[in-house]
mmCIF file of C-alpha atoms in Angstrom:
data_model
loop_
_atom_site.group_PDB
_atom_site.id
_atom_site.type_symbol
_atom_site.label_atom_id
_atom_site.label_comp_id
_atom_site.label_asym_id
_atom_site.label_seq_id
_atom_site.Cartn_x
_atom_site.Cartn_y
_atom_site.Cartn_z
ATOM 1 C CA MET A 1 1.318 27.980 0.054
ATOM 2 C CA SER A 2 -2.179 29.436 -0.377
ATOM 3 C CA ALA A 3 -5.280 28.447 1.216
ATOM 4 C CA ALA A 4 -6.738 26.840 -2.348
ATOM 5 C CA SER A 5 -3.845 24.592 -2.588
ATOM 6 C CA LYS A 6 -3.865 23.464 0.839
ATOM 7 C CA THR A 7 -7.520 22.915 0.202
ATOM 8 C CA ASP A 8 -6.878 20.600 -2.537
ATOM 9 C CA ASP A 9 -4.154 18.807 -1.086
ATOM 10 C CA ASN A 10 -6.257 18.058 1.748
ATOM 11 C CA GLU A 11 -9.239 16.863 -0.705
ATOM 12 C CA GLN A 12 -6.628 14.650 -2.224
ATOM 13 C CA ASP A 13 -5.754 12.711 0.794
ATOM 14 C CA ALA A 14 -8.904 13.044 3.075
ATOM 15 C CA PRO A 15 -9.103 10.460 5.577
ATOM 16 C CA ALA A 16 -11.819 7.978 5.474
ATOM 17 C CA GLU A 17 -14.078 10.244 8.325
ATOM 18 C CA GLU A 18 -14.206 12.774 5.912
ATOM 19 C CA GLY A 19 -14.714 11.086 2.928
ATOM 20 C CA PHE A 20 -13.414 8.307 0.464
ATOM 21 C CA SER A 21 -9.766 8.346 -0.572
ATOM 22 C CA ASP A 22 -8.577 7.692 -3.816
ATOM 23 C CA VAL A 23 -7.605 4.156 -3.601
ATOM 24 C CA GLU A 24 -11.384 3.552 -2.028
ATOM 25 C CA ARG A 25 -13.425 5.569 -5.108
ATOM 26 C CA ALA A 26 -11.064 3.405 -7.442
ATOM 27 C CA ALA A 27 -12.556 0.237 -5.643
ATOM 28 C CA ILE A 28 -15.721 1.360 -5.833
ATOM 29 C CA LYS A 29 -15.799 2.403 -9.441
ATOM 30 C CA GLU A 30 -14.350 -1.122 -10.347
ATOM 31 C CA ARG A 31 -16.966 -2.878 -8.302
ATOM 32 C CA ALA A 32 -19.754 -1.080 -10.384
ATOM 33 C CA ALA A 33 -17.977 -1.985 -13.565
ATOM 34 C CA GLU A 34 -17.575 -5.508 -12.376
ATOM 35 C CA LEU A 35 -21.498 -5.468 -11.695
ATOM 36 C CA LYS A 36 -22.660 -4.055 -15.022
ATOM 37 C CA SER A 37 -20.185 -6.429 -16.817
ATOM 38 C CA ASP A 38 -22.081 -9.369 -14.746
ATOM 39 C CA ALA A 39 -25.176 -8.106 -15.957
ATOM 40 C CA ARG A 40 -24.261 -8.412 -19.544
ATOM 41 C CA ARG A 41 -22.665 -11.566 -19.258
ATOM 42 C CA GLY A 42 -25.520 -13.818 -18.047
ATOM 43 C CA ARG A 43 -24.722 -17.035 -16.400
ATOM 44 C CA GLY A 44 -23.061 -20.531 -17.378
ATOM 45 C CA THR A 45 -19.637 -21.685 -18.663
ATOM 46 C CA GLY A 46 -18.750 -18.645 -20.685
ATOM 47 C CA ARG A 47 -19.275 -16.596 -17.952
ATOM 48 C CA ALA A 48 -17.273 -18.465 -15.606
ATOM 49 C CA ALA A 49 -14.433 -18.853 -18.298
ATOM 50 C CA ALA A 50 -14.452 -14.887 -18.465
ATOM 51 C CA ASP A 51 -14.443 -14.209 -14.781
ATOM 52 C CA GLU A 52 -11.289 -16.332 -14.657
ATOM 53 C CA ARG A 53 -9.573 -14.736 -17.667
ATOM 54 C CA ALA A 54 -10.190 -11.194 -15.945
ATOM 55 C CA LEU A 55 -8.857 -12.141 -12.567
ATOM 56 C CA LEU A 56 -5.646 -13.737 -14.313
ATOM 57 C CA ALA A 57 -5.355 -10.532 -16.333
ATOM 58 C CA LYS A 58 -6.004 -8.540 -12.678
ATOM 59 C CA ILE A 59 -3.168 -10.645 -11.255
ATOM 60 C CA ALA A 60 -0.688 -10.074 -14.383
ATOM 61 C CA GLU A 61 -1.255 -6.193 -14.008
ATOM 62 C CA MET A 62 0.018 -6.478 -10.689
ATOM 63 C CA ALA A 63 3.500 -4.934 -9.532
ATOM 64 C CA PRO A 64 5.960 -7.965 -9.589
ATOM 65 C CA PRO A 65 5.985 -8.880 -5.569
ATOM 66 C CA ASP A 66 2.351 -8.761 -5.424
ATOM 67 C CA ARG A 67 2.262 -10.681 -8.860
ATOM 68 C CA ALA A 68 3.781 -13.428 -7.683
ATOM 69 C CA LEU A 69 2.109 -14.033 -4.247
ATOM 70 C CA ALA A 70 -1.237 -13.441 -6.028
ATOM 71 C CA GLU A 71 -0.228 -16.249 -8.388
ATOM 72 C CA ARG A 72 0.537 -18.348 -5.739
ATOM 73 C CA VAL A 73 -2.669 -17.837 -3.289
ATOM 74 C CA HIS A 74 -4.763 -18.346 -6.883
ATOM 75 C CA ALA A 75 -3.132 -21.731 -6.946
ATOM 76 C CA VAL A 76 -3.541 -22.680 -3.559
ATOM 77 C CA VAL A 77 -7.273 -21.599 -3.323
ATOM 78 C CA THR A 78 -8.016 -23.222 -6.546
ATOM 79 C CA ALA A 79 -6.406 -26.424 -5.355
ATOM 80 C CA ALA A 80 -8.085 -26.559 -1.962
ATOM 81 C CA ALA A 81 -11.520 -25.427 -3.152
ATOM 82 C CA PRO A 82 -12.066 -26.320 -7.033
ATOM 83 C CA GLU A 83 -15.709 -25.557 -6.087
ATOM 84 C CA LEU A 84 -14.837 -21.897 -5.777
ATOM 85 C CA ALA A 85 -15.571 -19.572 -8.495
ATOM 86 C CA PRO A 86 -12.488 -17.123 -9.327
ATOM 87 C CA LYS A 87 -13.968 -13.464 -10.101
ATOM 88 C CA LEU A 88 -12.948 -9.825 -9.672
ATOM 89 C CA TRP A 89 -14.330 -8.351 -6.340
ATOM 90 C CA TYR A 90 -13.618 -4.521 -5.923
ATOM 91 C CA GLY A 91 -11.068 -4.631 -8.653
ATOM 92 C CA GLN A 92 -9.080 -7.522 -6.882
ATOM 93 C CA PRO A 93 -9.056 -11.731 -6.951
ATOM 94 C CA ALA A 94 -11.693 -13.099 -5.279
ATOM 95 C CA TYR A 95 -13.289 -17.008 -4.928
ATOM 96 C CA ALA A 96 -17.183 -17.238 -4.741
ATOM 97 C CA ARG A 97 -19.432 -20.021 -3.924
ATOM 98 C CA ALA A 98 -23.235 -19.648 -5.777
ATOM 99 C CA GLY A 99 -22.072 -15.944 -6.387
ATOM 100 C CA LYS A 100 -21.182 -15.047 -3.244
ATOM 101 C CA VAL A 101 -17.550 -14.266 -2.219
ATOM 102 C CA VAL A 102 -16.131 -16.338 0.252
ATOM 103 C CA CYS A 103 -12.230 -15.281 0.293
ATOM 104 C CA PHE A 104 -10.097 -12.502 -1.439
ATOM 105 C CA PHE A 105 -6.933 -11.179 -2.593
ATOM 106 C CA ARG A 106 -6.127 -7.522 -1.728
ATOM 107 C CA SER A 107 -3.182 -6.289 -3.074
ATOM 108 C CA GLY A 108 -0.710 -4.197 -0.818
ATOM 109 C CA GLN A 109 0.830 -2.082 -3.731
ATOM 110 C CA ALA A 110 -2.842 -1.105 -5.079
ATOM 111 C CA ASP A 111 -4.053 -0.520 -1.772
ATOM 112 C CA LYS A 112 -0.744 1.371 -0.708
ATOM 113 C CA GLU A 113 -0.198 -0.627 2.246
ATOM 114 C CA ARG A 114 3.069 -2.380 3.213
ATOM 115 C CA TYR A 115 1.511 -5.901 2.960
ATOM 116 C CA SER A 116 -1.348 -7.627 0.616
ATOM 117 C CA SER A 117 -3.969 -9.591 2.773
ATOM 118 C CA LEU A 118 -6.269 -12.442 2.141
ATOM 119 C CA GLY A 119 -9.694 -12.016 3.715
ATOM 120 C CA PHE A 120 -12.247 -14.243 4.251
ATOM 121 C CA THR A 121 -16.098 -12.489 4.141
ATOM 122 C CA VAL A 122 -19.273 -14.110 6.428
ATOM 123 C CA GLU A 123 -19.667 -16.875 3.625
ATOM 124 C CA ALA A 124 -16.522 -18.334 4.856
ATOM 125 C CA ASN A 125 -16.969 -21.509 7.676
ATOM 126 C CA LEU A 126 -14.307 -20.093 9.761
ATOM 127 C CA ASP A 127 -16.244 -19.835 13.289
ATOM 128 C CA ASP A 128 -14.557 -20.721 16.208
ATOM 129 C CA ASP A 129 -16.565 -22.311 19.255
ATOM 130 C CA ASP A 130 -14.875 -19.704 21.415
ATOM 131 C CA GLY A 131 -16.350 -17.050 19.228
ATOM 132 C CA MET A 132 -13.561 -15.267 17.843
ATOM 133 C CA TRP A 133 -11.584 -15.747 14.985
ATOM 134 C CA PRO A 134 -9.660 -14.208 12.036
ATOM 135 C CA THR A 135 -11.046 -12.841 9.072
ATOM 136 C CA ALA A 136 -8.023 -11.306 7.405
ATOM 137 C CA TYR A 137 -4.274 -12.353 7.101
ATOM 138 C CA ALA A 138 -1.346 -10.253 6.222
ATOM 139 C CA LEU A 139 0.760 -11.425 3.298
ATOM 140 C CA THR A 140 4.200 -10.458 2.736
ATOM 141 C CA THR A 141 5.547 -13.718 1.284
ATOM 142 C CA LEU A 142 3.864 -17.262 1.198
ATOM 143 C CA SER A 143 6.635 -20.073 2.280
ATOM 144 C CA GLU A 144 5.670 -23.521 2.099
ATOM 145 C CA ALA A 145 4.362 -23.493 5.514
ATOM 146 C CA GLY A 146 2.148 -20.533 4.845
ATOM 147 C CA GLU A 147 0.939 -22.227 1.662
ATOM 148 C CA ALA A 148 0.052 -25.430 3.931
ATOM 149 C CA ALA A 149 -1.794 -23.058 6.328
ATOM 150 C CA LEU A 150 -3.957 -21.204 3.864
ATOM 151 C CA MET A 151 -4.783 -24.373 1.939
ATOM 152 C CA LYS A 152 -6.110 -25.644 5.484
ATOM 153 C CA LEU A 153 -8.151 -22.124 6.159
ATOM 154 C CA VAL A 154 -9.516 -22.532 2.500
ATOM 155 C CA LYS A 155 -10.635 -26.207 2.878
ATOM 156 C CA LYS A 156 -12.214 -25.327 6.182
ATOM 157 C CA ALA A 157 -13.850 -21.914 4.843
ATOM 158 C CA VAL A 158 -15.767 -24.034 2.253
ATOM 159 C CA SER A 159 -16.536 -26.947 4.793
#
């Protein structure tokens, strides 16, 4: 292998400390496109409907295992907290209150990880008195018990 091809391989798979990975760069580009789109759409019910359509379209594009999981997460989140507005955030499904993301789904397939995740931002009201609480959960399946736990978390996050 030549020195040039070694360099090219290393740049493509560069660890985070050397720069952004291809997946991270793609997410940044998607976020920039989302911000431009948001600025063009303005406010109101038309924007909310467009945001939800974009989120549902993104879910529909996912690989089957992540698609099924994201659909179930979407159903639980919208049932638990109908006041949260569905939108895309870094190219992934998210749910916001007053324009600020409270929770989000990350596709494991898109991130080239072995599991998807459900995360919460600082906008979520999940603080515990002991000063420690999780901000993200790994998801591989979503059982009935998992859905119940997710519903409880989302309700607490928006309380």
